[in-house]
Structures are given as C-alpha cells and as structure tokens.
C-alpha cells in the first residue's frame, strides 16, 4: 500500500505549499522499513507537530499510510493543534443547495484557482433525522445544522469525519406553528472552554409570512453536552438572517430588522457575548447605508466589517478597526459594478420556490465572503456566481468550479478532524 500511495504522491502537482509537505510525508513513510522505523522512533510530540501543520486534505490521506499514522492522527489533541497551525490551509466553503433536494457540497478555498477542482458532495448521515435542513453556524470544524422551517431538531456535524450529534429538543409553544423564524449562533466560549448554541425565536403575526414586530423574541442557550436549553428571557431586538454573519471577540453579531414604518430609523448592530450571555448595541458608522441601502456584516481578517450595497450596483466595505469604538469605523474599499459572465452567457437563474422572499432568509444579491490568501476579496453574486476581486487593480475574476449549482447558500468553514463527541464532552 505504501508503494502505491507514494507513487500517487509523486504524480501530484507540486504547485501548492501543502503538496510539498505531503510529498515530504510520503518520503518519510516510504516502503523502506528502516525509514519507517526511524519515523516511528520520533517523540510523540514531534510526530503530532508534523501532522498538525498539514492541511486537512493531506492529513486525511496520511491516515491511509499505516495503522500507526492513523492512530496518531486520531489523537484528540491533534485537532486542536491543527486548528492553530494550519487553519488558513483548511479554510473551505460549504455549499448548501435546496433544489432539487437538500444537499451539501464543499471545496477548499486554496483550490479555488485550480481549474480541475469541483464541488465535492458531502455525506449526510443525519438524512433520516433531518431531511430538510440549513447550515446555521460554523466553529472550529463543526457545523450547526437546523430544520429548514422549524427550530427543532438542531444537530452538530463534522462533514470530514461524518459524525454528528443531536442537541436536545426544546419543545414549547412555538412548535404550534406561530414561529416566524429562528436566528441561531454557534461558537466556542474561550473563558469556559465550552461550545454554545443560541436560539432566538421570532414569532409570526396574523399571517405566517409576516413578522409580529410587537412581540418580543424568546432567547434560549444550550451548552454542548447539557441536557436542556436554558431560557434567557426576551429581547426587544428583532434580528435579521437565520444565523450570525460575524463572530468577533467571542461575540455573535447581527443587524436588527429594518422597520419601514419607522421613518429615519437605521438598522442597529447587535452583539451577544458568549461568556456573559448579554446583548449589546455597537456604535454604527456615520453613513446612511444602514437606513437606505442593503447591508450585511462579515468578519474580515478578524475584524468586524459592514458591507453596503447601493442601488447603482456599487458596494462599500467598512471596517471597525478598534472593536466597539465608533471613530474607528473607516471605509476600506469601494467595489464597482460588475456582472458575472455566467449571467451574460446564460442569464440569471430564477429563484426556485422557497423562502427567498421572507425577511431574514440568508440570501443576498451581493455578499462578501472572505479575503483570500493572495489578498483578493471573494464575492458571491445572487447566490449563484463566485468572483474574486483585486482591490488594487480593480479587476474581477470569475471562478469556475465543476459541479456548479443553480442557486445556493455559502458558509465559510474551517475544516477540522475534531470529534463531535469530544466537543460535547467538554461540558463538565
């Protein structure tokens, strides 16, 4: 097996840094028993350090080399080390398509420029438990997945190891059909060293498609490993989206629902602290984008950012360089009008029947995803076309990936080999 795998490794292109690393691993693990014995004699901490610096695709291949490597890679501490040492190399996009049926795909961000790359369809071992679903959170290699329409069940899933675990059902009044939408947040509290999920239940008015702005949402929090949700009372904030779009400084962030009946009222930026479990309003930048134009939040290089989309097709990126300091907001980038080639060639795909028209659905005409390793900005148009943008040259590049879906939602995700059970066991 070792010889076969080594030959496969030698045929790989060495254009990327991780390919050089994995070639080194194959050389270390050659069929020569002496070399294999030499590697096995390395101290355990050095072995784990070597593995922790490999990107996830390479690490998964290394599991196949021999039983000893497979055992070492299964060490729980390696997952933590890998997140610290190779998180950027393991950054991927999880694509969620709801038509013709609910499926997930992924592609690693570093592979976006490779013409041979394609969306890889993910295994869904929870299909019988949750056939209609959406991804509502991502943290340290784990995905939080909820029901498409209801707020139960909710589960935690690792798409690389294929293991998952369901959170306790909350039950209650909102299951009787008067729920309008649920807003989620999933993250890790570094102070208590546990994972938490927040669920904010918004209620419908006279019609199931109309938000009751007069009824305060209910707030629930659960720690992974606990047996029930904790009711945290009500909040007067009506939040947009189905999940937190930005996590900074251990806090979730959302925009409030825009009420057209309140003239001159801007959307507020709201945070929820994972440790204190308290909501807080953050200072807004001094522009009218939160009142007259489409806006969404995003984390860019660890900084809370607001993206403003104007009616003329241009967009602005504002960053809060010093967290919670109003004067630190500054306009970092202006993105000009652009029409992706796929729309010119085929026209824009019509949205399939679904929740695209319901307020709070995580669908944007324009979305900033992240900043790539080469400094370019990854953009998503109409939930259909991926484009990279060079802010220095002002040039756009359409990204073609095999297996393209007609319309989809994207979640920026860091791949990890962390065990779902280990995440639940962190709760004392």
CSV table of C-alpha atoms in Angstrom, one decimal, residues 228-377:
chain,number,residue,atom,x,y,z
A,228,UNK,CA,-31.7,21.0,28.1
A,229,UNK,CA,-31.9,24.6,26.7
A,230,UNK,CA,-31.7,27.5,29.2
A,231,UNK,CA,-34.4,30.2,28.8
A,232,UNK,CA,-32.7,33.6,28.9
A,233,UNK,CA,-35.9,35.7,28.7
A,234,UNK,CA,-36.9,38.0,25.9
A,235,UNK,CA,-35.1,40.6,23.9
A,236,UNK,CA,-36.6,43.6,22.2
A,237,UNK,CA,-34.2,43.2,19.2
A,238,UNK,CA,-35.8,41.8,16.1
A,239,UNK,CA,-32.8,40.3,14.2
A,240,UNK,CA,-32.3,39.5,10.6
A,241,UNK,CA,-30.9,36.4,9.0
A,242,UNK,CA,-31.0,32.8,10.1
A,243,UNK,CA,-27.6,32.9,11.7
A,244,UNK,CA,-24.9,35.2,12.9
A,245,UNK,CA,-22.9,36.5,10.0
A,246,UNK,CA,-19.9,37.7,12.0
A,247,UNK,CA,-18.2,36.4,15.1
A,248,UNK,CA,-15.6,38.7,16.6
A,249,UNK,CA,-14.0,38.7,20.1
A,250,UNK,CA,-16.2,35.8,21.3
A,251,UNK,CA,-19.4,37.6,20.3
A,252,UNK,CA,-22.1,37.0,17.7
A,253,UNK,CA,-23.2,39.9,15.6
A,254,UNK,CA,-26.4,40.7,13.7
A,255,UNK,CA,-28.3,43.6,12.2
A,256,UNK,CA,-31.7,44.4,13.5
A,257,UNK,CA,-34.8,44.1,11.4
A,258,UNK,CA,-35.5,47.2,9.3
A,259,UNK,CA,-38.9,48.6,10.0
A,260,UNK,CA,-40.2,50.7,7.1
A,261,UNK,CA,-42.9,52.1,9.4
A,262,UNK,CA,-40.2,53.9,11.5
A,263,UNK,CA,-39.1,56.8,9.3
A,264,UNK,CA,-35.4,57.7,9.7
A,265,UNK,CA,-34.7,54.6,11.8
A,266,UNK,CA,-31.4,52.8,11.0
A,267,UNK,CA,-30.6,49.2,11.5
A,268,UNK,CA,-28.7,48.6,14.7
A,269,UNK,CA,-25.6,46.4,15.1
A,270,UNK,CA,-26.3,43.9,17.9
A,271,UNK,CA,-23.8,41.6,19.7
A,272,UNK,CA,-24.3,38.7,22.0
A,273,UNK,CA,-21.4,37.8,24.3
A,274,UNK,CA,-20.8,34.0,24.6
A,275,UNK,CA,-19.4,34.3,28.1
A,276,UNK,CA,-21.8,36.8,29.8
A,277,UNK,CA,-24.8,35.9,27.5
A,278,UNK,CA,-25.7,39.5,27.3
A,279,UNK,CA,-26.9,41.5,24.3
A,280,UNK,CA,-25.2,44.9,23.5
A,281,UNK,CA,-25.7,47.6,20.8
A,282,UNK,CA,-22.5,48.5,19.0
A,283,UNK,CA,-21.8,52.0,17.6
A,284,UNK,CA,-22.7,52.4,13.9
A,285,UNK,CA,-20.5,54.0,11.3
A,286,UNK,CA,-21.5,57.5,10.2
A,287,UNK,CA,-23.2,56.8,6.9
A,288,UNK,CA,-26.7,56.2,5.7
A,289,UNK,CA,-26.1,52.7,4.5
A,290,UNK,CA,-27.9,51.1,7.4
A,291,UNK,CA,-31.0,53.0,6.6
A,292,UNK,CA,-31.4,53.4,2.8
A,293,UNK,CA,-29.4,50.5,1.3
A,294,UNK,CA,-28.8,46.8,1.6
A,295,UNK,CA,-26.2,45.9,4.2
A,296,UNK,CA,-24.7,42.8,5.7
A,297,UNK,CA,-22.0,42.0,8.3
A,298,UNK,CA,-18.9,39.9,7.8
A,299,UNK,CA,-15.7,39.1,9.6
A,300,UNK,CA,-12.6,40.0,7.5
A,301,UNK,CA,-9.2,39.0,9.0
A,302,UNK,CA,-10.7,39.0,12.4
A,303,UNK,CA,-12.2,42.5,12.1
A,304,UNK,CA,-16.0,43.3,12.2
A,305,UNK,CA,-17.0,44.7,8.8
A,306,UNK,CA,-20.1,46.1,7.2
A,307,UNK,CA,-20.8,45.8,3.5
A,308,UNK,CA,-23.1,48.4,1.9
A,309,UNK,CA,-24.7,47.7,-1.5
A,310,UNK,CA,-26.1,50.7,-3.4
A,311,UNK,CA,-28.8,50.9,-6.0
A,312,UNK,CA,-26.3,51.7,-8.7
A,313,UNK,CA,-24.6,48.3,-8.3
A,314,UNK,CA,-21.5,49.6,-6.3
A,315,UNK,CA,-20.6,48.4,-2.9
A,316,UNK,CA,-18.5,49.6,0.0
A,317,UNK,CA,-16.6,47.7,2.8
A,318,UNK,CA,-16.4,49.5,6.1
A,319,UNK,CA,-14.2,48.1,9.0
A,320,UNK,CA,-14.3,48.7,12.7
A,321,UNK,CA,-10.6,48.6,13.4
A,322,UNK,CA,-10.9,49.0,17.1
A,323,UNK,CA,-13.7,46.9,18.4
A,324,UNK,CA,-16.7,48.9,19.9
A,325,UNK,CA,-15.0,52.2,19.1
A,326,UNK,CA,-17.3,54.4,16.9
A,327,UNK,CA,-14.5,56.6,15.5
A,328,UNK,CA,-12.6,53.5,14.3
A,329,UNK,CA,-15.1,52.8,11.5
A,330,UNK,CA,-13.5,53.6,8.2
A,331,UNK,CA,-14.2,52.9,4.5
A,332,UNK,CA,-11.7,50.4,3.3
A,333,UNK,CA,-12.8,49.5,-0.2
A,334,UNK,CA,-15.2,50.5,-3.0
A,335,UNK,CA,-16.2,47.7,-5.4
A,336,UNK,CA,-17.5,48.9,-8.7
A,337,UNK,CA,-20.5,47.5,-10.6
A,338,UNK,CA,-19.9,44.1,-12.2
A,339,UNK,CA,-22.0,41.5,-14.0
A,340,UNK,CA,-20.5,37.9,-13.7
A,341,UNK,CA,-20.0,36.2,-17.1
A,342,UNK,CA,-22.4,33.4,-16.2
A,343,UNK,CA,-25.3,35.9,-16.2
A,344,UNK,CA,-24.2,37.4,-19.5
A,345,UNK,CA,-24.0,33.9,-21.1
A,346,UNK,CA,-27.0,32.2,-19.6
A,347,UNK,CA,-28.9,34.9,-17.9
A,348,UNK,CA,-29.7,35.0,-14.2
A,349,UNK,CA,-31.4,31.9,-12.9
A,350,UNK,CA,-34.8,32.5,-11.4
A,351,UNK,CA,-35.1,31.7,-7.7
A,352,UNK,CA,-36.7,28.4,-7.0
A,353,UNK,CA,-39.8,28.3,-4.8
A,354,UNK,CA,-38.7,28.8,-1.2
A,355,UNK,CA,-38.1,31.4,1.5
A,356,UNK,CA,-36.2,33.8,-0.7
A,357,UNK,CA,-38.9,36.5,-0.2
A,358,UNK,CA,-39.3,36.0,3.5
A,359,UNK,CA,-37.4,38.5,5.6
A,360,UNK,CA,-34.5,37.0,7.5
A,361,UNK,CA,-33.7,34.4,4.9
A,362,UNK,CA,-29.9,34.3,4.4
A,363,UNK,CA,-30.0,35.4,0.7
A,364,UNK,CA,-28.1,38.4,-0.6
A,365,UNK,CA,-27.9,39.9,-4.1
A,366,UNK,CA,-24.2,40.6,-3.3
A,367,UNK,CA,-22.1,39.1,-0.5
A,368,UNK,CA,-18.5,39.5,0.7
A,369,UNK,CA,-17.3,36.0,1.8
A,370,UNK,CA,-13.7,36.5,2.9
A,371,UNK,CA,-10.2,37.8,2.0
A,372,UNK,CA,-8.2,35.2,0.1
A,373,UNK,CA,-4.6,34.4,0.9
A,374,UNK,CA,-3.5,36.4,-2.2
A,375,UNK,CA,-5.2,39.5,-0.8
A,376,UNK,CA,-8.2,39.3,-3.2
A,377,UNK,CA,-11.7,39.5,-1.9
